[in-house]
Coordinates of C-alpha atoms and ligand atoms in Angstrom, one line a residue:
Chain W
X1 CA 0.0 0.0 0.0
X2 CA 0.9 3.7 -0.7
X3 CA 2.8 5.2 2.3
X4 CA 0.4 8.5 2.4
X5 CA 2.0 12.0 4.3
X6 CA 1.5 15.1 4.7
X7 CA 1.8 18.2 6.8
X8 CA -0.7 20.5 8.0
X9 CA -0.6 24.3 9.7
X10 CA -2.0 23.9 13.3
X11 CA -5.2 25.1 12.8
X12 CA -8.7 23.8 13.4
X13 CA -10.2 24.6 9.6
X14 CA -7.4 21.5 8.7
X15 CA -9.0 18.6 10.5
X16 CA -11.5 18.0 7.1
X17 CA -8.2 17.3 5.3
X18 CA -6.3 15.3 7.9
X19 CA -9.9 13.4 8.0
X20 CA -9.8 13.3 4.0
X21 CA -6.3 11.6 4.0
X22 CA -7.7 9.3 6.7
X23 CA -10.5 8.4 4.7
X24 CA -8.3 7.8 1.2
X25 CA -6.2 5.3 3.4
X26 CA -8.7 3.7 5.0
X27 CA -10.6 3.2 1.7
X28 CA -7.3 1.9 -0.1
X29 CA -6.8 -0.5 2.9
X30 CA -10.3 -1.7 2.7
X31 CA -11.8 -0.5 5.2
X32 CA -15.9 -0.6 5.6
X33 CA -17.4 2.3 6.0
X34 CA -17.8 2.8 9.8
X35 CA -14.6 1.3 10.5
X36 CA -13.2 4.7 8.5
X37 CA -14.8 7.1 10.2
X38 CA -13.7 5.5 13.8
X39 CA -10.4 6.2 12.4
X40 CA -11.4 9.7 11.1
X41 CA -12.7 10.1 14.5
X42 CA -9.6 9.0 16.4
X43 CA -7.3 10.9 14.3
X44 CA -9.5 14.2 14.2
X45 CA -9.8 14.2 18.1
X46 CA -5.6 13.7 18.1
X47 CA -5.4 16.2 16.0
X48 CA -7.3 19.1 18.0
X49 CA -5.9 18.1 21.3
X50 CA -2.5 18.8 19.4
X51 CA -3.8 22.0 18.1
X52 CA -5.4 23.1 21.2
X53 CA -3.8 21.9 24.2
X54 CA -0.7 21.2 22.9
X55 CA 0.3 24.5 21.3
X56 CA -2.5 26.3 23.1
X57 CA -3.0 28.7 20.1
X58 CA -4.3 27.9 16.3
X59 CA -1.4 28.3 13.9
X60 CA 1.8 28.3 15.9
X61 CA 3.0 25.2 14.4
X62 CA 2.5 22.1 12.5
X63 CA 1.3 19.0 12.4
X64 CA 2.9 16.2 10.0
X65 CA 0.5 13.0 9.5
X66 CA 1.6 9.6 7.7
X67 CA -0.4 6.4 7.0
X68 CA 1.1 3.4 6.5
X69 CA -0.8 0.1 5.9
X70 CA 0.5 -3.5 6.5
X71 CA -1.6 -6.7 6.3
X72 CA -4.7 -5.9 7.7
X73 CA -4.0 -2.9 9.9
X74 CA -3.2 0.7 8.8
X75 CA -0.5 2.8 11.4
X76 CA -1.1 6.7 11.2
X77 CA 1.6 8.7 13.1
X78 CA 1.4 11.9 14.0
X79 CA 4.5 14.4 15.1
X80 CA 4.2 18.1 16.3
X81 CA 6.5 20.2 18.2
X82 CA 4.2 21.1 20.9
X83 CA 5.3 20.4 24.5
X84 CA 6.1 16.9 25.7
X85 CA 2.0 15.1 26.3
X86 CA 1.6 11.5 26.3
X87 CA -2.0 10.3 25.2
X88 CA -1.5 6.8 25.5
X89 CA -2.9 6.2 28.9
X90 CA -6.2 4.9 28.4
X91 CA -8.4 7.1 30.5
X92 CA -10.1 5.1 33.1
X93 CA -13.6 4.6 31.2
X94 CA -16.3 5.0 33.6
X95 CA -19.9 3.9 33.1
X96 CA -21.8 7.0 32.3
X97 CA -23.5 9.0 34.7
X98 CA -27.1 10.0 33.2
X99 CA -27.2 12.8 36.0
X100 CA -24.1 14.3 35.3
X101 CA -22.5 13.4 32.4
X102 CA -19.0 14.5 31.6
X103 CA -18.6 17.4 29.3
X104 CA -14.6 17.1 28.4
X105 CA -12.3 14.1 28.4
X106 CA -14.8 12.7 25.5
X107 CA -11.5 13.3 23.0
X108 CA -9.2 10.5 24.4
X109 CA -12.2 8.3 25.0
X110 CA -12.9 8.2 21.6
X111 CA -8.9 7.9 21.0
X112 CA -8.9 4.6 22.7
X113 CA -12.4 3.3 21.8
X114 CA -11.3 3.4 18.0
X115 CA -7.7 2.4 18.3
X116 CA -6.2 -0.8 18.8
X117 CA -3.2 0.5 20.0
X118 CA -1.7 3.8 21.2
X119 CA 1.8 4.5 21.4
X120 CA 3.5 7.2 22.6
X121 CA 7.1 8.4 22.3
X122 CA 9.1 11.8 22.8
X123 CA 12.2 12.3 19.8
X124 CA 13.9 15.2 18.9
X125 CA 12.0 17.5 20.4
X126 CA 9.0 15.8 18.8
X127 CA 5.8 14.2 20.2
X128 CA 5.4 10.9 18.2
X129 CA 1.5 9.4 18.4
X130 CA 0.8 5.8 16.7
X131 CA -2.2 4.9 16.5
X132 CA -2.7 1.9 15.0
X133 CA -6.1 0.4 14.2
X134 CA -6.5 -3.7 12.7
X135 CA -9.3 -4.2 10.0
X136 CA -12.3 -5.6 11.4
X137 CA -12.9 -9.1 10.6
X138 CA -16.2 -9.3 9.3
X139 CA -16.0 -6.5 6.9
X140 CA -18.9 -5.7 4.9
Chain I
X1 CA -21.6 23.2 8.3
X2 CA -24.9 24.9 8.0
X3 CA -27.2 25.6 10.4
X4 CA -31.0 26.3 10.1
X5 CA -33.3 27.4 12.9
X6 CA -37.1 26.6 13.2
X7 CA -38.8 27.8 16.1
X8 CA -42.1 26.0 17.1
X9 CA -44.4 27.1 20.0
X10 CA -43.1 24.6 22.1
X11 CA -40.1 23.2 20.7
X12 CA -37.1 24.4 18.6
X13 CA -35.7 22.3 15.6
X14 CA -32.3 22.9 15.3
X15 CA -31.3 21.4 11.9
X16 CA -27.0 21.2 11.1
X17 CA -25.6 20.0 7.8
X18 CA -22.2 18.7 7.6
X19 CA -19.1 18.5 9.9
X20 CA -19.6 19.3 13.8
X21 CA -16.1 19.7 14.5
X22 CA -13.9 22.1 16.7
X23 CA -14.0 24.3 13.6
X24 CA -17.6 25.0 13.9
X25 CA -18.7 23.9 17.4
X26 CA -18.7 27.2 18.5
X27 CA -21.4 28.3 16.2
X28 CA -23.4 25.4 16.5
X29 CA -23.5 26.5 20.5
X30 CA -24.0 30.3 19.7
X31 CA -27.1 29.2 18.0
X32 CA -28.5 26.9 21.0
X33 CA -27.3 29.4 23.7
X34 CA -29.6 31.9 21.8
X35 CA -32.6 29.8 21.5
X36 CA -31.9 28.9 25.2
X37 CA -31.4 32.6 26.2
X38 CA -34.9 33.4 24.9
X39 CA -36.8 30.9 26.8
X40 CA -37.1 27.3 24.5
X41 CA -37.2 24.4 26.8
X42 CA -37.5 21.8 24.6
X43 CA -34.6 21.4 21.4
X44 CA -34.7 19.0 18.8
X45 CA -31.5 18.4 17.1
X46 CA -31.9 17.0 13.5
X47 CA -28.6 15.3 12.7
X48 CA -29.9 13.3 9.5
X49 CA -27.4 15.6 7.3
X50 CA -24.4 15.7 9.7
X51 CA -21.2 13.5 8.2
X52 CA -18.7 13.9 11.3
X53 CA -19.5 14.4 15.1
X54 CA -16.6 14.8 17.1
X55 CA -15.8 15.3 20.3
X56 CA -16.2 19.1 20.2
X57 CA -19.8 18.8 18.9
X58 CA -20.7 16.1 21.3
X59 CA -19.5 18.5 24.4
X60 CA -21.7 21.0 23.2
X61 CA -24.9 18.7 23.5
X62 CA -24.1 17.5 26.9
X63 CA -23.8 21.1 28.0
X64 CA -27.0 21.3 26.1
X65 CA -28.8 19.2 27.8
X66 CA -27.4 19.5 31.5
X67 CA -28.4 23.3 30.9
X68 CA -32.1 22.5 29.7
X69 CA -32.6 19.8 32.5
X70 CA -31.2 22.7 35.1
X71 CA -34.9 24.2 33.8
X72 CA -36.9 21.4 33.4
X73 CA -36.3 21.1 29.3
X74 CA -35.0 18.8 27.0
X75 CA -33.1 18.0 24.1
X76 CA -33.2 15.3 22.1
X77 CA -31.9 13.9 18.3
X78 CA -33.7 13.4 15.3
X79 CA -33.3 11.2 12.6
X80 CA -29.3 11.4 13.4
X81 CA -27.0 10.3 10.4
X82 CA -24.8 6.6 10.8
X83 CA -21.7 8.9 11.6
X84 CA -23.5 10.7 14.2
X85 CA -24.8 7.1 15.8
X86 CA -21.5 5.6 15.3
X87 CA -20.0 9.5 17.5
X88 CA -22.6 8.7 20.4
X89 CA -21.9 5.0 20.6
X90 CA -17.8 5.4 20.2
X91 CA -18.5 8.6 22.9
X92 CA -20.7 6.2 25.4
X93 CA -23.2 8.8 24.7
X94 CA -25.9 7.0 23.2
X95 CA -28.2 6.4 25.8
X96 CA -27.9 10.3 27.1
X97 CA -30.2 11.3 24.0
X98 CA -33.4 10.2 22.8
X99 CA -33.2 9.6 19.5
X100 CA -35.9 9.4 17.0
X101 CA -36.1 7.7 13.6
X102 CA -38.2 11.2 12.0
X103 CA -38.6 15.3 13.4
X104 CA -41.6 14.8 13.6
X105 CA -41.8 11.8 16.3
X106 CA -39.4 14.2 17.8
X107 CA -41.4 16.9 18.2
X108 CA -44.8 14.9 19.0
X109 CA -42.3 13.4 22.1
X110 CA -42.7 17.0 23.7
Chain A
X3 CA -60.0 5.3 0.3
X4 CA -56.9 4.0 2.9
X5 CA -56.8 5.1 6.5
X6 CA -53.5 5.7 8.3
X7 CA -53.4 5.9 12.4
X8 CA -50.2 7.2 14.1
X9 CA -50.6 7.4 17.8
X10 CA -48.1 9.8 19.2
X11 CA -48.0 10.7 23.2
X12 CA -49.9 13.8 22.7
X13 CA -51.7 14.1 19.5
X14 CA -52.7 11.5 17.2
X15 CA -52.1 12.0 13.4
X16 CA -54.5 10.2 10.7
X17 CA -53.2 10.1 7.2
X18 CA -56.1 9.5 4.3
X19 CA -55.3 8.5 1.1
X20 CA -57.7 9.1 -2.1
X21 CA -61.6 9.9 -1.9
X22 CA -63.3 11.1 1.3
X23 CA -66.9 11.2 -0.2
X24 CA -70.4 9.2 1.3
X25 CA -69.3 5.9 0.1
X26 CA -66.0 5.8 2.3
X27 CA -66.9 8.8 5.1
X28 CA -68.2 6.4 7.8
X29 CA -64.9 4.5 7.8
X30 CA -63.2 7.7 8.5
X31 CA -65.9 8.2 11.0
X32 CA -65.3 5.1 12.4
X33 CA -61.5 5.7 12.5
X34 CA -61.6 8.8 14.7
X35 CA -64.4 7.8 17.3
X36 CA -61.9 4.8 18.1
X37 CA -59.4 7.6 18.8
X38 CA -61.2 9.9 20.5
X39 CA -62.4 7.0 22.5
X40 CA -59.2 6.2 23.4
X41 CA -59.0 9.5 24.7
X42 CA -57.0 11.2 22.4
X43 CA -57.4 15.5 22.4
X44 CA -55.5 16.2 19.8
X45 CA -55.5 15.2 15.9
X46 CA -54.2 15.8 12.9
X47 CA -55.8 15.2 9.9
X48 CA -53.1 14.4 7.2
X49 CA -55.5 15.4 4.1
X50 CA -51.9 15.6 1.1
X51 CA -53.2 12.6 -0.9
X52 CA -57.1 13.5 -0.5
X53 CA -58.3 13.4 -3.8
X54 CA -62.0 13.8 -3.3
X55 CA -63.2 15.4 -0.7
X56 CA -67.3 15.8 -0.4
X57 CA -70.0 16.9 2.1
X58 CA -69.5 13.7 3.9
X59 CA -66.3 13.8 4.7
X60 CA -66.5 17.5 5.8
X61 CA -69.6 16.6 7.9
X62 CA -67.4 13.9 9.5
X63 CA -64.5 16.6 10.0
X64 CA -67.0 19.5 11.6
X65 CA -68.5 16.5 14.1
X66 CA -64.8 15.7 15.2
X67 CA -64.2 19.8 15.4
X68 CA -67.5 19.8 17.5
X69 CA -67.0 16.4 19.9
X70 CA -63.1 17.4 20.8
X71 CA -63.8 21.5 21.2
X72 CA -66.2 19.7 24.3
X73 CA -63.3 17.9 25.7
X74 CA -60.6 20.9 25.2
X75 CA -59.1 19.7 22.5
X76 CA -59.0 20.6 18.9
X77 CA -58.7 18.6 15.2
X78 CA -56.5 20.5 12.7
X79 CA -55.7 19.6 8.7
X80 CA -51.8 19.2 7.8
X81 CA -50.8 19.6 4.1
X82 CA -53.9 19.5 2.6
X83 CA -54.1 19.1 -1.1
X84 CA -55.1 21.4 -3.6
X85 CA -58.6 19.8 -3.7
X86 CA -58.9 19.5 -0.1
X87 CA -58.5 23.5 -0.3
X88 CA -61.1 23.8 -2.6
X89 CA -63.8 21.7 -0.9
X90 CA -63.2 23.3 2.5
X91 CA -63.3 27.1 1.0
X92 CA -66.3 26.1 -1.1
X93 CA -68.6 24.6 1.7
X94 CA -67.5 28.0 3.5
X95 CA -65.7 26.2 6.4
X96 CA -61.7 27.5 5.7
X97 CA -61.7 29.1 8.6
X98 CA -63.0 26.7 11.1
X99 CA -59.9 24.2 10.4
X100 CA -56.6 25.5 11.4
X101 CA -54.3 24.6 8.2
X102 CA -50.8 24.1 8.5
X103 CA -47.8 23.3 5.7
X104 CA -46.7 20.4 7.0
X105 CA -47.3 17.0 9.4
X106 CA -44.4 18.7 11.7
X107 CA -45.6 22.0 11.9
X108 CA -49.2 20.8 12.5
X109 CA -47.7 18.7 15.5
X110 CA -45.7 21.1 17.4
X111 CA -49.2 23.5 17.3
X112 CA -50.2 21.3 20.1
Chain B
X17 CA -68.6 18.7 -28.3
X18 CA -69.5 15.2 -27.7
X19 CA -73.0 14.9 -25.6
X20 CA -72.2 12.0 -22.5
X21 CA -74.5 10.2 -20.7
X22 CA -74.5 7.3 -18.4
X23 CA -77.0 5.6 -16.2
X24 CA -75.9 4.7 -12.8
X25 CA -77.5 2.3 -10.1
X26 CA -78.1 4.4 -7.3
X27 CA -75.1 3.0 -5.0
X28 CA -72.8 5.2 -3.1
X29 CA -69.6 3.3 -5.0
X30 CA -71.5 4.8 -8.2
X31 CA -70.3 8.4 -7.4
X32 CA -66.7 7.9 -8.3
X33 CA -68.0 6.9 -11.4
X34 CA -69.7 9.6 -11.7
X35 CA -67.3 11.8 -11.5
X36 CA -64.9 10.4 -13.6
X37 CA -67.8 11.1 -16.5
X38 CA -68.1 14.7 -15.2
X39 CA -64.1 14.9 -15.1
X40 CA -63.7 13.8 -18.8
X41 CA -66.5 16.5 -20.0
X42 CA -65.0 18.9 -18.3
X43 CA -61.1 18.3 -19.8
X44 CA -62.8 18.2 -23.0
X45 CA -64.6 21.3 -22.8
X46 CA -61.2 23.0 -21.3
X47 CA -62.0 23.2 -17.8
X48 CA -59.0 23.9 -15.9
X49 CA -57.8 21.2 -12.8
X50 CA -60.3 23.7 -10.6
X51 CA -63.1 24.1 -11.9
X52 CA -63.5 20.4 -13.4
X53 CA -63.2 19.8 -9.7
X54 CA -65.7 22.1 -8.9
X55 CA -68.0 20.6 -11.5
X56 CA -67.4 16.7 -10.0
X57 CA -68.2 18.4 -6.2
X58 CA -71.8 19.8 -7.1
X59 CA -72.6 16.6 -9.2
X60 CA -71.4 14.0 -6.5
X61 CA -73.6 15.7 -4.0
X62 CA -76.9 16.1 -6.6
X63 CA -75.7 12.4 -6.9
X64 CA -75.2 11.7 -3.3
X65 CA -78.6 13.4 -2.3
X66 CA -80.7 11.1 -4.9
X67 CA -79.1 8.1 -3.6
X68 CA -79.7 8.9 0.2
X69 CA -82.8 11.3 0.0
X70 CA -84.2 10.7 -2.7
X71 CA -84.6 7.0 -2.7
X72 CA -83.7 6.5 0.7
X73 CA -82.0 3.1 0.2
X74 CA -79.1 2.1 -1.8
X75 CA -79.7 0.4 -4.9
X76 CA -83.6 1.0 -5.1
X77 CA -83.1 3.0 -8.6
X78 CA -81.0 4.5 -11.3
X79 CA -79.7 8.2 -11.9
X80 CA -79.1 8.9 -15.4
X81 CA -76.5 11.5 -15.7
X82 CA -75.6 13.4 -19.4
X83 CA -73.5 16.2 -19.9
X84 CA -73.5 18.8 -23.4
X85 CA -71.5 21.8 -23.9
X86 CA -71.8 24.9 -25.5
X87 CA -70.1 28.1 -26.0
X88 CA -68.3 28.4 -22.9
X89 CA -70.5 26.5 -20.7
X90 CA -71.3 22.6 -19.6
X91 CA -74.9 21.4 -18.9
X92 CA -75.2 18.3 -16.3
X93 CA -78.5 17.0 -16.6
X94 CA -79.9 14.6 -13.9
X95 CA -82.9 12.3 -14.1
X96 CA -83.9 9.8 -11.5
X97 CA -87.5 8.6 -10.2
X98 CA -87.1 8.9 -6.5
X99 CA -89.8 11.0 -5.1
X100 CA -90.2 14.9 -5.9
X101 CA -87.6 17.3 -4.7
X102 CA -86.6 20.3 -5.6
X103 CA -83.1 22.0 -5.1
X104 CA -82.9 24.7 -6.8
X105 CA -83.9 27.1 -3.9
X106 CA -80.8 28.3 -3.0
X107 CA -80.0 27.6 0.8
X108 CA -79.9 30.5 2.8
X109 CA -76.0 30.5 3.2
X110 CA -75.5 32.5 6.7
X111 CA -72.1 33.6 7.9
X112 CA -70.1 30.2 9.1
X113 CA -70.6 30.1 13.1
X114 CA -67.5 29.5 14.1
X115 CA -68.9 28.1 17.6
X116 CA -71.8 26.3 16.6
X117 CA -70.9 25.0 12.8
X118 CA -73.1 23.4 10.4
X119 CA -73.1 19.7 10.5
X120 CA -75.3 19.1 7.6
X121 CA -76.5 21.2 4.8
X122 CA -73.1 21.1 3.3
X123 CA -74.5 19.3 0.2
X124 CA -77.6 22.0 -1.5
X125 CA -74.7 24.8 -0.4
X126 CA -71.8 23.7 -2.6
X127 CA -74.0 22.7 -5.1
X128 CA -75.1 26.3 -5.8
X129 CA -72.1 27.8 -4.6
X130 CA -70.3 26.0 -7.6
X131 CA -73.3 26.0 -10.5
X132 CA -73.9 29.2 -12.2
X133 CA -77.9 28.0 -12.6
X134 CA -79.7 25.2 -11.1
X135 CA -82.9 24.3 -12.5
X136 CA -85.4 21.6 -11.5
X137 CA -88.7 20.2 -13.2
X138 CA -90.8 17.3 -12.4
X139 CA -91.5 15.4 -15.6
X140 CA -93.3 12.6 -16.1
X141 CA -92.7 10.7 -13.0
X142 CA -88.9 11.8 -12.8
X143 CA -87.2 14.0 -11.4
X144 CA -84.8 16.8 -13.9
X145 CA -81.9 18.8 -12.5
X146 CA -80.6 21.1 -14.7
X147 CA -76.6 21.9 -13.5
X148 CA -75.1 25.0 -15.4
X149 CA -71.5 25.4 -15.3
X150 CA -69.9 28.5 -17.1
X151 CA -66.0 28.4 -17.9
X152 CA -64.3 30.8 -15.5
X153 CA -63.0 33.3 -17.6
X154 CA -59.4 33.3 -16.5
X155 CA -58.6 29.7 -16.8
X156 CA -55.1 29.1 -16.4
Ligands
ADP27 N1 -1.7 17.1 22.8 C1 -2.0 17.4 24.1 N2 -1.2 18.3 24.7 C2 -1.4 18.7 26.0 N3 -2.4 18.3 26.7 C3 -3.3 17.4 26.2 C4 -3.1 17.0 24.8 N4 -4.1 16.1 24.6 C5 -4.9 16.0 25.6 N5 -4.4 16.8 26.6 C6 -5.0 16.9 28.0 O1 -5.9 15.9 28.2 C7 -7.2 16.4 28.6 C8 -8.2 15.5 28.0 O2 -8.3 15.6 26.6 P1 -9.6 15.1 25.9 O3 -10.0 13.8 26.3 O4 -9.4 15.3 24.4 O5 -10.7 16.1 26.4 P2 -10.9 17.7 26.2 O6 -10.1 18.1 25.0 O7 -12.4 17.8 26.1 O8 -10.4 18.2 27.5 C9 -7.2 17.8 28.0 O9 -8.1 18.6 28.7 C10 -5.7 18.2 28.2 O10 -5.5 18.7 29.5
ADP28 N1 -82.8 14.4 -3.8 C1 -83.3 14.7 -2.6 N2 -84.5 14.1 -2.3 C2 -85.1 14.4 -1.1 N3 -84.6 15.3 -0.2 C3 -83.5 15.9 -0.5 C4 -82.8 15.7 -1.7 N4 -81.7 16.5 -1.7 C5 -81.7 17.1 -0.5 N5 -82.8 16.8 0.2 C6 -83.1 17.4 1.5 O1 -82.3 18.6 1.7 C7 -81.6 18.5 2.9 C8 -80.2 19.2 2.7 O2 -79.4 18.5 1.9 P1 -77.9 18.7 1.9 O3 -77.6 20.2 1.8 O4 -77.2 17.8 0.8 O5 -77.3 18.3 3.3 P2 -77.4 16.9 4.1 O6 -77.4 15.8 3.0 O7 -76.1 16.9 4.8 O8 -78.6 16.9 4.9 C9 -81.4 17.0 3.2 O9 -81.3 16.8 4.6 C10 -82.8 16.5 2.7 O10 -83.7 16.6 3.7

C-alpha cells in the first residue's frame, strides 16, 4: 500500500483534510465504512488536542500525518513540536452517569475506543503518536 | 456546516448540515445558547445531514442538555445520520439522547 | 379510500389517502371515534393525498371539530391538497380548520 | 362537443363513477384542474342526495347523468324517479358560526355555490336537474 504523508498548519479549519487523508487510506486499505470514520474520529480528536492543548493557540505550528498500511492494519503517526504530552494512557472509562454526564475528556475516550493501539514516544524535540487500528474481521 | 433554525411554540428544531467539528462547534453553541437565552425548553436536534460528530460537537450537547434539564427542558436527536450514531456509541453517549427515527416523532415526544 | 393511524403521546395524526366522499366517510368516522375514545385530544388530519373530498367527509370533519372543542381539545388539517383547499373554501368552512404546511408543523401546534 | 350520458344504479360506490364522466367532459370542454373539480363536487352531492334522500335506500333505482356543452358552458343533466324534490332554492348560506358550525347542509350549499344556474322540473314521474356550469374566464 501507498505510504500516504503530509503536513498541516496547526489550525482547526485542517482537521476536514487530515480526515480526508484518513479516509483515502482507510478506503485503499479496505476498510468498511464505519470502520473509516472510527479512524477519522480517532485521528480528528488527536489532531485538536495537538492544536489546542498542545500548542494552546491555532497556527503556531505544525502537524505532520503519515499512513502506512500493513496486512490488515493501517499505522497513522502523527509528530508536532508542541510540549512533551503523552496520550497513550487509556483514561479510566467509567460507566456513564445520566445525572451528570461529563462534558470534556470525551476526546481521548474516543482515541482509545477506536484504536487498537496507542503509542507514545518523545524524539527530537517531537511528540510521536501511533495509533494503530486492525481491520475488522467481518467487513462488509 | 450549516445551520438552520425553526422555532415551534413549544419546541425548537435545530437542523446542522455537515461537519460538527472544533472548527464550527462554537457556532453550532451560539445558535442553541440563543434559543436557550430566549426561553425554548424543549430542542430537537436534527442530525440526518451531519457527516462527522466529534468530540467538540458532542461536548456541546451535553452542555445542552445539562443546561435545559437545570430548567426542566430537553433536548433530544432526530433522525441522526450513521456517523452521528457511530459518534454517540464510540463517545458512550448513546443512551444520554433520545433519539428518534423522524422530526416529527421528535417533536410529537414533547 | 386508505386510512393511516399514528398514535403519538400527545396528539394523534390520521393520514387519508384518495376519496373522502359518502361511500368511504363512515370508515373515517369510524376511524376517529376509536381515537377519541381512546382518549385522544388532539389530531391531525393528514389530508396531502385526498383526492376527493365531499360533504360527507366535511360533515365527518365538523363533528370531530365539535366532539373534541367539548373535551378541550381541537382537530386541525396538515398539508392538505389542492382539492382538499377547494372543498373546505367552497362549503364555507376554511376558517373553522386551522391549516398548517406540513405534518411537523401541525404537531408542534399542540 | 361530444354529448355523454350514463346511467348509474343508485349506490354510493356509483359516485366515483360519476365523476370520472363529469371529469372527462369537463377536460374536453377546457376546464381547468379547478373548476373540473368544482364541477365533479356539485354533481357528487346532486348524486349523493338522490341516492340517500331521494330514494332513501341504496340500490332502489337509477340516476341517469348526461352532460353537453356549448359556447363556454357545460350542462349536467340529472334524471332519476325517486320522489319529488326540488333543489334549486338556493339555501340560505348565513355567515359560518365558528362556535356552533353546520353539520349538515353542506351538500344543496356547494351545489349552488359551484353551479352558475340550477334548474329543477318534475316530468313525467322523474325528477330533472338542470346543472349549469360557465368556464371561469381566466382559466389558467
Ligand atoms: N496534545 C496534548 N497536549 C497537551 N495536553 C493534552 C493533549 N491532549 C490532551 N491533553 C490533556 O488531556 C485532557 C483530556 O483531553 P480530551 O480527552 O481530548 O478532552 P478535552 O479536550 O475535552 O479536555 C485535556 O483537557 C488536556 O488537558
Ligand atoms: N334528492 C333529494 N330528495 C329528497 N330530499 C333531499 C334531496 N336532496 C336534498 N334533500 C333534503 O335537503 C336537505 C339538505 O341536503 P344537503 O344540503 O345535501 O345536506 P345533508 O345531506 O347533509 O342533509 C337534506 O337533509 C334532505 O332533507
Amino acid at each position: 500500500m501507498q505510504i500516504r504523508q503530509a503536513t498541516f498548519p496547526s489550525r482547526l479549519d485542517q482537521i476536514e483534510a487530515i480526515c480526508r487523508l484518513v479516509e483515502e487510506s482507510a478506503q485503499e486499505a479496505g476498510f468498511d465504512s464505519a470502520a473509516s470514520y472510527a479512524c477519522q474520529l480517532a485521528v480528528a480528536e488527536a489532531s485538536e488536542n495537538i492544536i489546542k492543548h498542545g500548542y494552546g493557540v491555532e497556527g503556531k505550528g505544525i502537524i505532520q500525518v503519515s499512513v502506512t498500511g500493513r496486512a490488515d492494519e493501517l499505522t497513522f503517526e502523527l509528530r508536532d513540536e508542541a510540549p512533551p504530552f503523552n496520550p497513550s494512557l487509556s483514561p479510566t472509562i467509567s460507566q456513564l452517569d445520566e445525572d451528570d454526564p461529563p462534558v470534556g475528556g470525551l476526546g481521548l475516550v474516543i482515541l482509545h475506543r477506536v484504536m487498537d493501539e496507542v503509542r507514545y514516544e518523545r524524539l527530537a524535540g517531537q511528540n510521536h503518536l501511533t495509533l494503530i487500528k486492525r481491520k475488522p474481521v467481518q467487513s462488509r | 456546516m450549516e445551520i438552520n433554525l425553526l422555532q415551534y411554540k413549544r419546541v425548537a428544531v435545530i437542523t446542522v448540515t455537515g461537519r460538527i467539528d472544533s472548527a464550527t462547534a462554537a457556532e453550532l453553541e451560539t445558535t442553541i445558547r440563543s434559543v436557550i437565552d430566549n426561553g425554548q425548553k424543549h430542542l430537537i436536534l436534527d442530525l440526518g445531514a451531519v457527516d462527522f460528530l466529534s468530540s467538540s460537537g458532542l461536548r456541546v450537547m451535553v452542555t445542552t442538555m445539562k443546561t435545559l434539564r437545570k430548567v426542566g427542558g430537553e433536548v433530544c436527536v432526530a433522525q441522526p445520520s450513521e456517523r452521528v450514531v457511530s459518534s454517540l456509541s464510540i463517545a458512550g453517549l448513546d443512551t444520554l439522547f433520545h433519539s428518534f427515527e423522524s422530526r416529527e416523532a421528535a417533536i410529537a415526544s414533547f
